[in-house]
PDB file of C-alpha atoms and ligand atoms in Angstrom:
ATOM      1  CA  MET A  10     -14.724  -1.380 -28.786  1.00 44.00           C
ATOM      2  CA  SER A  11     -12.166   1.410 -28.325  1.00 47.00           C
ATOM      3  CA  ALA A  12     -13.415   5.015 -27.943  1.00 48.00           C
ATOM      4  CA  LYS A  13     -11.535   6.355 -30.965  1.00 53.00           C
ATOM      5  CA  PRO A  14     -13.757   5.096 -33.809  1.00 57.00           C
ATOM      6  CA  VAL A  15     -16.889   6.284 -31.967  1.00 62.00           C
ATOM      7  CA  THR A  16     -15.519   9.810 -31.491  1.00 63.00           C
ATOM      8  CA  SER A  17     -14.274   9.927 -35.102  1.00 64.00           C
ATOM      9  CA  VAL A  18     -17.671   8.917 -36.466  1.00 70.00           C
ATOM     10  CA  LEU A  19     -19.440  11.379 -34.180  1.00 66.00           C
ATOM     11  CA  ARG A  20     -17.048  14.159 -35.166  1.00 64.00           C
ATOM     12  CA  ALA A  21     -17.563  13.430 -38.873  1.00 65.00           C
ATOM     13  CA  PHE A  22     -21.344  13.492 -38.364  1.00 69.00           C
ATOM     14  CA  ILE A  23     -21.280  16.763 -36.434  1.00 63.00           C
ATOM     15  CA  MET A  24     -18.947  18.386 -38.988  1.00 62.00           C
ATOM     16  CA  SER A  25     -21.342  17.367 -41.756  1.00 66.00           C
ATOM     17  CA  VAL A  26     -24.406  18.982 -40.117  1.00 69.00           C
ATOM     18  CA  LEU A  27     -22.744  22.184 -38.864  1.00 70.00           C
ATOM     19  CA  PRO A  28     -21.720  25.051 -41.141  1.00 71.00           C
ATOM     20  CA  PRO A  29     -17.936  25.480 -41.455  1.00 79.00           C
ATOM     21  CA  VAL A  30     -16.152  27.659 -38.900  1.00 88.00           C
ATOM     22  CA  ARG A  31     -15.819  31.274 -40.100  1.00 90.00           C
ATOM     23  CA  LYS A  32     -12.393  32.162 -41.497  1.00 92.00           C
ATOM     24  CA  ASP A  33     -11.981  34.886 -38.876  1.00 94.00           C
ATOM     25  CA  ARG A  34     -12.501  32.413 -36.017  1.00 96.00           C
ATOM     26  CA  ILE A  35      -9.455  30.297 -36.730  1.00 97.00           C
ATOM     27  CA  ILE A  36      -6.794  30.281 -33.993  1.00 98.00           C
ATOM     28  CA  SER A  37      -3.397  28.770 -34.746  1.00 97.00           C
ATOM     29  CA  GLN A  38      -1.315  30.450 -32.031  1.00 97.00           C
ATOM     30  CA  LEU A  39      -1.971  31.290 -28.411  1.00 97.00           C
ATOM     31  CA  PRO A  40      -2.980  34.981 -28.310  1.00 97.00           C
ATOM     32  CA  LYS A  41      -1.001  37.162 -25.885  1.00 96.00           C
ATOM     33  CA  CYS A  42      -2.349  38.175 -22.484  1.00 97.00           C
ATOM     34  CA  PHE A  43      -3.306  41.812 -21.874  1.00 97.00           C
ATOM     35  CA  SER A  44      -1.202  42.338 -18.746  1.00 96.00           C
ATOM     36  CA  LYS A  45       1.687  40.244 -17.475  1.00 94.00           C
ATOM     37  CA  GLY A  46       0.684  41.373 -13.948  1.00 94.00           C
ATOM     38  CA  ALA A  47      -2.566  39.388 -14.029  1.00 97.00           C
ATOM     39  CA  THR A  48      -2.549  36.475 -16.441  1.00 96.00           C
ATOM     40  CA  LEU A  49      -3.645  32.840 -16.297  1.00 96.00           C
ATOM     41  CA  HIS A  50      -0.880  31.595 -18.573  1.00 90.00           C
ATOM     42  CA  THR A  51       2.699  32.868 -18.642  1.00 88.00           C
ATOM     43  CA  GLU A  52       3.957  30.836 -21.622  1.00 89.00           C
ATOM     44  CA  ASP A  53       4.123  32.332 -25.122  1.00 89.00           C
ATOM     45  CA  GLY A  54       2.536  29.347 -26.856  1.00 95.00           C
ATOM     46  CA  PHE A  55       0.061  26.545 -26.285  1.00 97.00           C
ATOM     47  CA  ASN A  56       1.057  23.717 -23.958  1.00 96.00           C
ATOM     48  CA  ALA A  57       3.300  21.258 -25.859  1.00 96.00           C
ATOM     49  CA  LYS A  58       1.117  18.259 -24.888  1.00 95.00           C
ATOM     50  CA  VAL A  59      -1.933  20.052 -26.262  1.00 96.00           C
ATOM     51  CA  LYS A  60      -0.203  20.875 -29.562  1.00 96.00           C
ATOM     52  CA  THR A  61       0.883  17.249 -29.997  1.00 96.00           C
ATOM     53  CA  ALA A  62      -2.577  15.911 -29.128  1.00 96.00           C
ATOM     54  CA  CYS A  63      -4.145  18.220 -31.741  1.00 95.00           C
ATOM     55  CA  GLN A  64      -1.630  17.195 -34.402  1.00 94.00           C
ATOM     56  CA  GLU A  65      -2.278  13.518 -33.655  1.00 93.00           C
ATOM     57  CA  GLN A  66      -6.062  14.031 -33.420  1.00 90.00           C
ATOM     58  CA  ARG A  67      -6.131  12.799 -29.831  1.00 90.00           C
ATOM     59  CA  THR A  68      -8.485  15.474 -28.501  1.00 92.00           C
ATOM     60  CA  GLY A  69     -11.354  13.068 -27.745  1.00 88.00           C
ATOM     61  CA  THR A  70     -14.694  14.798 -27.306  1.00 89.00           C
ATOM     62  CA  VAL A  71     -13.319  18.368 -27.290  1.00 89.00           C
ATOM     63  CA  GLY A  72     -14.138  18.872 -30.992  1.00 87.00           C
ATOM     64  CA  PHE A  73     -17.855  18.508 -30.438  1.00 82.00           C
ATOM     65  CA  LYS A  74     -18.236  19.865 -26.931  1.00 85.00           C
ATOM     66  CA  ILE A  75     -19.779  23.242 -26.149  1.00 92.00           C
ATOM     67  CA  SER A  76     -18.086  25.134 -23.348  1.00 96.00           C
ATOM     68  CA  LYS A  77     -20.245  27.358 -21.205  1.00 97.00           C
ATOM     69  CA  VAL A  78     -19.031  30.869 -20.442  1.00 98.00           C
ATOM     70  CA  ILE A  79     -21.003  33.155 -18.142  1.00 97.00           C
ATOM     71  CA  VAL A  80     -20.775  36.927 -18.161  1.00 98.00           C
ATOM     72  CA  VAL A  81     -21.642  38.702 -14.890  1.00 97.00           C
ATOM     73  CA  GLY A  82     -21.332  42.206 -13.440  1.00 98.00           C
ATOM     74  CA  ASP A  83     -23.282  45.304 -12.388  1.00 98.00           C
ATOM     75  CA  LEU A  84     -26.088  46.684 -14.510  1.00 97.00           C
ATOM     76  CA  ALA A  85     -25.076  48.812 -17.499  1.00 98.00           C
ATOM     77  CA  VAL A  86     -21.348  48.009 -17.255  1.00 98.00           C
ATOM     78  CA  GLY A  87     -21.489  46.835 -20.877  1.00 98.00           C
ATOM     79  CA  LYS A  88     -21.869  43.029 -20.809  1.00 98.00           C
ATOM     80  CA  THR A  89     -24.371  42.862 -23.669  1.00 98.00           C
ATOM     81  CA  CYS A  90     -22.453  45.400 -25.782  1.00 98.00           C
ATOM     82  CA  LEU A  91     -19.253  43.390 -25.307  1.00 98.00           C
ATOM     83  CA  ILE A  92     -20.862  40.166 -26.532  1.00 98.00           C
ATOM     84  CA  ASN A  93     -22.633  41.943 -29.394  1.00 98.00           C
ATOM     85  CA  ARG A  94     -19.428  43.628 -30.551  1.00 98.00           C
ATOM     86  CA  PHE A  95     -17.657  40.281 -30.784  1.00 98.00           C
ATOM     87  CA  CYS A  96     -20.479  38.074 -32.083  1.00 97.00           C
ATOM     88  CA  LYS A  97     -22.283  40.520 -34.407  1.00 96.00           C
ATOM     89  CA  ASP A  98     -19.807  43.397 -34.757  1.00 97.00           C
ATOM     90  CA  VAL A  99     -22.447  45.921 -33.714  1.00 98.00           C
ATOM     91  CA  PHE A 100     -22.663  48.545 -30.962  1.00 98.00           C
ATOM     92  CA  ASP A 101     -25.851  50.120 -29.563  1.00 97.00           C
ATOM     93  CA  LYS A 102     -25.441  53.327 -27.589  1.00 96.00           C
ATOM     94  CA  ASN A 103     -28.952  53.017 -26.133  1.00 97.00           C
ATOM     95  CA  TYR A 104     -29.156  51.002 -22.935  1.00 97.00           C
ATOM     96  CA  LYS A 105     -31.582  48.078 -23.020  1.00 96.00           C
ATOM     97  CA  ALA A 106     -31.394  46.065 -19.811  1.00 96.00           C
ATOM     98  CA  THR A 107     -31.011  42.318 -20.216  1.00 96.00           C
ATOM     99  CA  ILE A 108     -33.971  40.568 -18.640  1.00 93.00           C
ATOM    100  CA  GLY A 109     -32.852  37.320 -17.016  1.00 90.00           C
ATOM    101  CA  VAL A 110     -30.378  35.853 -19.509  1.00 94.00           C
ATOM    102  CA  ASP A 111     -29.548  35.703 -23.166  1.00 95.00           C
ATOM    103  CA  PHE A 112     -26.984  33.600 -24.986  1.00 93.00           C
ATOM    104  CA  GLU A 113     -24.869  33.497 -28.134  1.00 95.00           C
ATOM    105  CA  MET A 114     -22.949  30.623 -29.678  1.00 94.00           C
ATOM    106  CA  GLU A 115     -19.516  31.147 -31.176  1.00 96.00           C
ATOM    107  CA  ARG A 116     -17.655  28.501 -33.113  1.00 95.00           C
ATOM    108  CA  PHE A 117     -13.874  28.505 -33.394  1.00 97.00           C
ATOM    109  CA  GLU A 118     -11.213  26.285 -34.814  1.00 96.00           C
ATOM    110  CA  VAL A 119      -8.237  26.014 -32.459  1.00 97.00           C
ATOM    111  CA  LEU A 120      -5.092  24.191 -33.651  1.00 97.00           C
ATOM    112  CA  GLY A 121      -7.238  22.553 -36.334  1.00 94.00           C
ATOM    113  CA  VAL A 122      -9.894  21.313 -33.872  1.00 94.00           C
ATOM    114  CA  PRO A 123     -13.458  22.733 -33.864  1.00 93.00           C
ATOM    115  CA  PHE A 124     -14.370  24.319 -30.557  1.00 95.00           C
ATOM    116  CA  SER A 125     -17.610  26.020 -29.491  1.00 95.00           C
ATOM    117  CA  LEU A 126     -18.351  28.561 -26.805  1.00 96.00           C
ATOM    118  CA  GLN A 127     -21.783  29.301 -25.459  1.00 96.00           C
ATOM    119  CA  LEU A 128     -21.698  32.855 -24.084  1.00 97.00           C
ATOM    120  CA  TRP A 129     -24.338  33.457 -21.399  1.00 97.00           C
ATOM    121  CA  ASP A 130     -25.150  37.154 -21.010  1.00 97.00           C
ATOM    122  CA  THR A 131     -26.766  37.644 -17.583  1.00 97.00           C
ATOM    123  CA  ALA A 132     -28.745  40.568 -16.172  1.00 96.00           C
ATOM    124  CA  GLY A 133     -26.995  42.954 -13.796  1.00 96.00           C
ATOM    125  CA  GLN A 134     -30.200  44.424 -12.422  1.00 94.00           C
ATOM    126  CA  GLU A 135     -30.955  43.244  -8.896  1.00 90.00           C
ATOM    127  CA  ARG A 136     -34.566  42.278  -9.699  1.00 91.00           C
ATOM    128  CA  PHE A 137     -33.438  39.817 -12.418  1.00 90.00           C
ATOM    129  CA  LYS A 138     -30.500  38.419 -10.485  1.00 87.00           C
ATOM    130  CA  CYS A 139     -32.283  35.388  -9.074  1.00 87.00           C
ATOM    131  CA  ILE A 140     -33.391  34.279 -12.562  1.00 88.00           C
ATOM    132  CA  ALA A 141     -29.915  34.882 -13.972  1.00 87.00           C
ATOM    133  CA  SER A 142     -28.146  33.011 -11.172  1.00 87.00           C
ATOM    134  CA  THR A 143     -29.992  29.802 -12.052  1.00 89.00           C
ATOM    135  CA  TYR A 144     -27.876  29.743 -15.241  1.00 92.00           C
ATOM    136  CA  TYR A 145     -24.492  30.047 -13.488  1.00 94.00           C
ATOM    137  CA  ARG A 146     -23.939  26.315 -13.015  1.00 94.00           C
ATOM    138  CA  GLY A 147     -21.501  24.360 -15.166  1.00 94.00           C
ATOM    139  CA  ALA A 148     -19.414  27.288 -16.416  1.00 97.00           C
ATOM    140  CA  GLN A 149     -15.933  26.577 -17.719  1.00 97.00           C
ATOM    141  CA  ALA A 150     -15.073  30.261 -17.757  1.00 98.00           C
ATOM    142  CA  ILE A 151     -16.505  33.287 -15.981  1.00 98.00           C
ATOM    143  CA  ILE A 152     -16.154  36.837 -17.286  1.00 98.00           C
ATOM    144  CA  ILE A 153     -16.627  39.359 -14.485  1.00 98.00           C
ATOM    145  CA  VAL A 154     -17.242  42.742 -16.063  1.00 98.00           C
ATOM    146  CA  PHE A 155     -16.848  46.238 -14.585  1.00 98.00           C
ATOM    147  CA  ASP A 156     -16.999  49.743 -16.019  1.00 98.00           C
ATOM    148  CA  LEU A 157     -13.577  51.452 -16.062  1.00 97.00           C
ATOM    149  CA  THR A 158     -15.278  54.799 -15.389  1.00 97.00           C
ATOM    150  CA  ASP A 159     -17.156  53.517 -12.316  1.00 97.00           C
ATOM    151  CA  VAL A 160     -14.952  52.390  -9.447  1.00 96.00           C
ATOM    152  CA  ALA A 161     -17.938  51.002  -7.483  1.00 97.00           C
ATOM    153  CA  SER A 162     -18.557  48.479 -10.273  1.00 98.00           C
ATOM    154  CA  LEU A 163     -14.973  47.211  -9.811  1.00 98.00           C
ATOM    155  CA  HIS A 164     -15.534  46.764  -6.072  1.00 97.00           C
ATOM    156  CA  HIS A 165     -18.765  44.862  -6.730  1.00 98.00           C
ATOM    157  CA  THR A 166     -16.935  42.287  -8.867  1.00 98.00           C
ATOM    158  CA  ARG A 167     -15.924  40.353  -5.726  1.00 98.00           C
ATOM    159  CA  GLN A 168     -19.586  39.786  -4.861  1.00 97.00           C
ATOM    160  CA  TRP A 169     -20.396  38.758  -8.454  1.00 97.00           C
ATOM    161  CA  LEU A 170     -17.568  36.249  -8.331  1.00 97.00           C
ATOM    162  CA  GLU A 171     -18.672  34.865  -4.974  1.00 96.00           C
ATOM    163  CA  ASP A 172     -22.216  34.338  -6.264  1.00 95.00           C
ATOM    164  CA  ALA A 173     -21.054  32.706  -9.499  1.00 96.00           C
ATOM    165  CA  MET A 174     -18.657  30.423  -7.619  1.00 95.00           C
ATOM    166  CA  LYS A 175     -21.424  29.011  -5.415  1.00 93.00           C
ATOM    167  CA  GLU A 176     -22.555  27.141  -8.530  1.00 89.00           C
ATOM    168  CA  ASN A 177     -19.179  26.192  -9.966  1.00 93.00           C
ATOM    169  CA  ASP A 178     -15.985  24.272  -9.291  1.00 89.00           C
ATOM    170  CA  PRO A 179     -13.209  26.716  -8.397  1.00 88.00           C
ATOM    171  CA  THR A 180     -10.522  24.152  -9.266  1.00 88.00           C
ATOM    172  CA  SER A 181     -11.462  24.047 -12.930  1.00 89.00           C
ATOM    173  CA  VAL A 182     -13.158  27.322 -13.876  1.00 97.00           C
ATOM    174  CA  LEU A 183     -11.132  30.038 -15.651  1.00 98.00           C
ATOM    175  CA  LEU A 184     -11.715  33.603 -14.475  1.00 98.00           C
ATOM    176  CA  PHE A 185     -11.434  36.828 -16.455  1.00 98.00           C
ATOM    177  CA  LEU A 186     -11.816  40.307 -14.981  1.00 98.00           C
ATOM    178  CA  VAL A 187     -12.772  42.716 -17.769  1.00 98.00           C
ATOM    179  CA  GLY A 188     -12.916  46.516 -17.606  1.00 98.00           C
ATOM    180  CA  THR A 189     -15.124  48.070 -20.319  1.00 98.00           C
ATOM    181  CA  LYS A 190     -15.670  51.559 -21.826  1.00 98.00           C
ATOM    182  CA  LYS A 191     -11.948  52.226 -22.241  1.00 98.00           C
ATOM    183  CA  ASP A 192     -12.875  54.850 -24.842  1.00 98.00           C
ATOM    184  CA  LEU A 193     -14.406  57.030 -22.099  1.00 98.00           C
ATOM    185  CA  ILE A 194     -11.290  57.326 -19.957  1.00 96.00           C
ATOM    186  CA  SER A 195      -8.087  59.328 -20.504  1.00 96.00           C
ATOM    187  CA  PRO A 196      -4.805  57.394 -20.697  1.00 95.00           C
ATOM    188  CA  ALA A 197      -3.642  59.028 -17.438  1.00 95.00           C
ATOM    189  CA  GLN A 198      -6.831  58.116 -15.579  1.00 94.00           C
ATOM    190  CA  TYR A 199      -6.706  54.641 -17.083  1.00 96.00           C
ATOM    191  CA  SER A 200      -3.159  54.000 -15.815  1.00 93.00           C
ATOM    192  CA  PHE A 201      -4.216  55.117 -12.347  1.00 90.00           C
ATOM    193  CA  ASN A 202      -7.321  52.852 -12.297  1.00 92.00           C
ATOM    194  CA  GLU A 203      -5.438  49.917 -13.784  1.00 95.00           C
ATOM    195  CA  GLN A 204      -3.406  49.383 -10.621  1.00 94.00           C
ATOM    196  CA  ASP A 205      -6.585  48.791  -8.597  1.00 96.00           C
ATOM    197  CA  ALA A 206      -8.051  46.511 -11.249  1.00 98.00           C
ATOM    198  CA  ILE A 207      -4.899  44.395 -11.446  1.00 98.00           C
ATOM    199  CA  LYS A 208      -4.865  44.062  -7.674  1.00 97.00           C
ATOM    200  CA  VAL A 209      -8.473  42.788  -7.701  1.00 98.00           C
ATOM    201  CA  ALA A 210      -7.667  40.396 -10.581  1.00 98.00           C
ATOM    202  CA  GLN A 211      -4.686  38.990  -8.661  1.00 97.00           C
ATOM    203  CA  GLU A 212      -6.804  38.447  -5.540  1.00 97.00           C
ATOM    204  CA  MET A 213      -9.427  36.635  -7.631  1.00 96.00           C
ATOM    205  CA  LYS A 214      -6.793  34.690  -9.574  1.00 96.00           C
ATOM    206  CA  ALA A 215      -8.299  36.071 -12.747  1.00 98.00           C
ATOM    207  CA  GLU A 216      -6.777  37.272 -16.000  1.00 98.00           C
ATOM    208  CA  TYR A 217      -7.253  41.017 -16.468  1.00 98.00           C
ATOM    209  CA  TRP A 218      -8.362  42.802 -19.678  1.00 98.00           C
ATOM    210  CA  ALA A 219      -9.400  46.366 -20.515  1.00 98.00           C
ATOM    211  CA  LEU A 220     -11.374  47.035 -23.701  1.00 98.00           C
ATOM    212  CA  SER A 221     -14.037  49.051 -25.456  1.00 98.00           C
ATOM    213  CA  ALA A 222     -17.145  47.676 -27.136  1.00 98.00           C
ATOM    214  CA  LEU A 223     -17.675  51.088 -28.776  1.00 98.00           C
ATOM    215  CA  SER A 224     -14.313  51.217 -30.571  1.00 98.00           C
ATOM    216  CA  GLY A 225     -13.763  47.456 -30.581  1.00 98.00           C
ATOM    217  CA  GLU A 226     -10.312  47.874 -28.950  1.00 98.00           C
ATOM    218  CA  ASN A 227      -9.114  44.503 -27.555  1.00 98.00           C
ATOM    219  CA  VAL A 228     -12.513  42.806 -27.951  1.00 98.00           C
ATOM    220  CA  ARG A 229     -11.436  40.222 -30.516  1.00 98.00           C
ATOM    221  CA  GLU A 230      -8.075  39.714 -28.768  1.00 98.00           C
ATOM    222  CA  PHE A 231      -9.869  39.060 -25.494  1.00 98.00           C
ATOM    223  CA  PHE A 232     -12.330  36.485 -26.849  1.00 98.00           C
ATOM    224  CA  PHE A 233      -9.596  34.713 -28.806  1.00 98.00           C
ATOM    225  CA  ARG A 234      -7.529  34.464 -25.647  1.00 98.00           C
ATOM    226  CA  LEU A 235     -10.540  33.172 -23.690  1.00 98.00           C
ATOM    227  CA  ALA A 236     -11.382  30.603 -26.382  1.00 98.00           C
ATOM    228  CA  SER A 237      -7.747  29.447 -26.535  1.00 98.00           C
ATOM    229  CA  LEU A 238      -7.311  29.027 -22.781  1.00 97.00           C
ATOM    230  CA  THR A 239     -10.678  27.270 -22.416  1.00 97.00           C
ATOM    231  CA  PHE A 240      -9.779  24.984 -25.311  1.00 97.00           C
ATOM    232  CA  GLU A 241      -6.379  24.193 -23.790  1.00 97.00           C
ATOM    233  CA  ALA A 242      -7.956  23.366 -20.409  1.00 96.00           C
ATOM    234  CA  ASN A 243     -10.456  21.064 -22.150  1.00 95.00           C
ATOM    235  CA  VAL A 244      -7.760  19.186 -24.078  1.00 96.00           C
ATOM    236  CA  LEU A 245      -5.626  18.770 -20.946  1.00 95.00           C
ATOM    237  CA  ALA A 246      -8.652  17.423 -19.065  1.00 93.00           C
ATOM    238  CA  GLU A 247      -9.337  15.023 -21.948  1.00 91.00           C
ATOM    239  CA  LEU A 248      -5.718  13.807 -21.944  1.00 93.00           C
ATOM    240  CA  GLU A 249      -5.881  13.326 -18.194  1.00 89.00           C
ATOM    241  CA  LYS A 250      -9.083  11.298 -18.576  1.00 85.00           C
ATOM    242  CA  SER A 251      -7.677   9.071 -21.309  1.00 82.00           C
ATOM    243  CA  SER A 252      -4.387   8.453 -19.470  1.00 79.00           C
ATOM    244  CA  SER A 253      -6.236   7.546 -16.256  1.00 73.00           C
ATOM    245  CA  ARG A 254      -8.468   5.206 -18.289  1.00 63.00           C
ATOM    246  CA  ARG A 255      -5.377   3.558 -19.768  1.00 58.00           C
ATOM    247  CA  ILE A 256      -3.418   3.029 -16.573  1.00 52.00           C
ATOM    248  CA  GLY A 257      -6.477   2.432 -14.418  1.00 50.00           C
ATOM    249  CA  ASP A 258      -5.506   5.195 -12.028  1.00 51.00           C
ATOM    250  CA  VAL A 259      -6.489   8.822 -11.608  1.00 49.00           C
ATOM    251  CA  VAL A 260      -3.661  11.300 -11.994  1.00 47.00           C
ATOM    252  CA  LYS A 261      -4.412  14.843 -10.867  1.00 49.00           C
ATOM    253  CA  ILE A 262      -2.946  17.532 -13.086  1.00 46.00           C
ATOM    254  CA  SER A 263      -3.776  21.220 -13.126  1.00 47.00           C
ATOM    255  CA  ASN A 264      -5.832  22.738 -15.936  1.00 48.00           C
ATOM    256  CA  THR A 265      -2.957  24.583 -17.544  1.00 46.00           C
ATOM    257  CA  THR A 266       0.563  23.527 -16.693  1.00 44.00           C
ATOM    258  CA  SER A 267       1.750  27.113 -16.732  1.00 56.00           C
ATOM    259  CA  ASN A 268      -1.221  28.486 -14.833  1.00 55.00           C
ATOM    260  CA  LEU A 269       0.291  30.983 -12.406  1.00 56.00           C
ATOM    261  CA  TYR A 270      -2.605  30.650 -10.038  1.00 67.00           C
ATOM    262  CA  ALA A 271      -3.279  26.892 -10.276  1.00 51.00           C
ATOM    263  CA  THR A 272      -1.306  25.720  -7.252  1.00 42.00           C
ATOM    264  CA  SER A 273      -3.082  27.945  -4.746  1.00 41.00           C
ATOM    265  CA  LYS A 274      -6.626  27.049  -5.763  1.00 42.00           C
ATOM    266  CA  LYS A 275      -8.550  25.041  -3.203  1.00 41.00           C
ATOM    267  CA  LYS A 276     -11.779  23.157  -3.679  1.00 42.00           C
ATOM    268  CA  GLN A 277     -14.613  24.837  -1.810  1.00 42.00           C
ATOM    269  CA  PRO A 278     -17.884  23.198  -0.864  1.00 41.00           C
ATOM    270  CA  ASN A 279     -20.668  23.663  -3.382  1.00 42.00           C
ATOM    271  CA  CYS A 280     -23.861  24.528  -1.541  1.00 37.00           C
ATOM    272  CA  CYS A 281     -26.072  23.182  -4.302  1.00 36.00           C
ATOM    273  CA  GLN A 282     -24.628  19.682  -4.539  1.00 35.00           C
TER     274      GLN A 282
HETATM  275  N1  GTP B 301     -18.772  54.573 -24.481  1.00 78.28           N
HETATM  276  C1  GTP B 301     -19.055  53.297 -24.286  1.00 78.28           C
HETATM  277  N2  GTP B 301     -20.284  52.938 -23.892  1.00 78.28           N
HETATM  278  C2  GTP B 301     -20.540  51.622 -23.696  1.00 78.28           C
HETATM  279  C3  GTP B 301     -19.554  50.617 -23.900  1.00 78.28           C
HETATM  280  N3  GTP B 301     -20.097  49.428 -23.628  1.00 78.28           N
HETATM  281  C4  GTP B 301     -21.371  49.670 -23.288  1.00 78.28           C
HETATM  282  N4  GTP B 301     -21.651  50.994 -23.327  1.00 78.28           N
HETATM  283  C5  GTP B 301     -22.932  51.635 -23.027  1.00 78.28           C
HETATM  284  O1  GTP B 301     -23.307  51.306 -21.695  1.00 78.28           O
HETATM  285  C6  GTP B 301     -24.713  51.089 -21.585  1.00 78.28           C
HETATM  286  C7  GTP B 301     -24.989  49.734 -20.975  1.00 78.28           C
HETATM  287  O2  GTP B 301     -24.523  48.706 -21.846  1.00 78.28           O
HETATM  288  P1  GTP B 301     -25.079  47.204 -21.786  1.00 78.28           P
HETATM  289  O3  GTP B 301     -24.181  46.376 -22.591  1.00 78.28           O
HETATM  290  O4  GTP B 301     -26.507  47.166 -22.121  1.00 78.28           O
HETATM  291  O5  GTP B 301     -24.918  46.890 -20.227  1.00 78.28           O
HETATM  292  P2  GTP B 301     -25.201  45.503 -19.462  1.00 78.28           P
HETATM  293  O6  GTP B 301     -24.039  45.272 -18.570  1.00 78.28           O
HETATM  294  O7  GTP B 301     -25.532  44.446 -20.423  1.00 78.28           O
HETATM  295  O8  GTP B 301     -26.470  45.887 -18.578  1.00 78.28           O
HETATM  296  P3  GTP B 301     -27.574  44.848 -17.943  1.00 78.28           P
HETATM  297  O9  GTP B 301     -28.108  44.028 -19.057  1.00 78.28           O
HETATM  298  O10 GTP B 301     -28.637  45.711 -17.318  1.00 78.28           O
HETATM  299  O11 GTP B 301     -26.890  44.050 -16.897  1.00 78.28           O
HETATM  300  C8  GTP B 301     -25.274  51.260 -22.995  1.00 78.28           C
HETATM  301  O12 GTP B 301     -25.811  52.567 -23.125  1.00 78.28           O
HETATM  302  C9  GTP B 301     -24.064  51.101 -23.902  1.00 78.28           C
HETATM  303  O13 GTP B 301     -24.170  51.817 -25.096  1.00 78.28           O
HETATM  304  C10 GTP B 301     -18.249  51.036 -24.322  1.00 78.28           C
HETATM  305  O14 GTP B 301     -17.312  50.249 -24.521  1.00 78.28           O
HETATM  306  N5  GTP B 301     -18.059  52.383 -24.487  1.00 78.28           N
HETATM  307 MG1   MG B 302     -27.189  43.341 -20.739  1.00 78.28          MG
END
């Protein structure tokens, strides 16, 4: 039996048990990057193969998969506030440390295909780090957060990335370096700090964003961009799988054809496998 009827039936079943995707979670165009100096995708629109596959309903299991996204960074940089601003549209000025991990689900519709993200909010406090790190594995995207008003938190992002990468495949995971609390910094100071942040993002091969959970500036734009790029990578992987199944051979293609950083990524050994 071919795979198509099975996936169609499964999709119909899942659609019937899940509530519909919220109207404000529908993505029909690729959202713009924040900075052309540090982006994962230089094209203006979605990959043409991805658009065609969505139109022809050839996205395989993508429509009922849940992509894992982990959020890491120093304590009190604003990870929880960032997730809460996007998922619940709330902001709490009182600091309540995350203990271990927490997670939120967000459902989108991208190019007409349902797509879910599971956002894992991890603890930045040292004493909870070993619990949190047990949840790093299997991420499709990693958000490394720093506080724009605290330069040390930017420097620590390299260590957060290194720890998260021990549990993940560097050839397929998408990286985002996110500076928070933009409302607390003057435009002049921001421009000065941005150069450093972009340099770190380029070294990491991450896409850079600056935002504020307090004002909401760039929060929705950032998550829409993340959802879109993760979706695109999933569809391309699905197309690669189905073409290799058809021709009986494995063809290696990069996650996003226009991924600036894709060619220089090398597979590193995973200590836990
Ligand atoms: N002004 C301002 N304050 C923020 C912003 N984001 C977070 N904060 C404040 O920063 C503090 C820490 O925020 P959290 O989101 O709890 O930090 P966290 O990174 O989740 O901290 P851990 O869970 O301990 O790792 C809180 O007092 C927030 O109100 C922001 O965009 N602007
Ligand atoms: Mg937290």
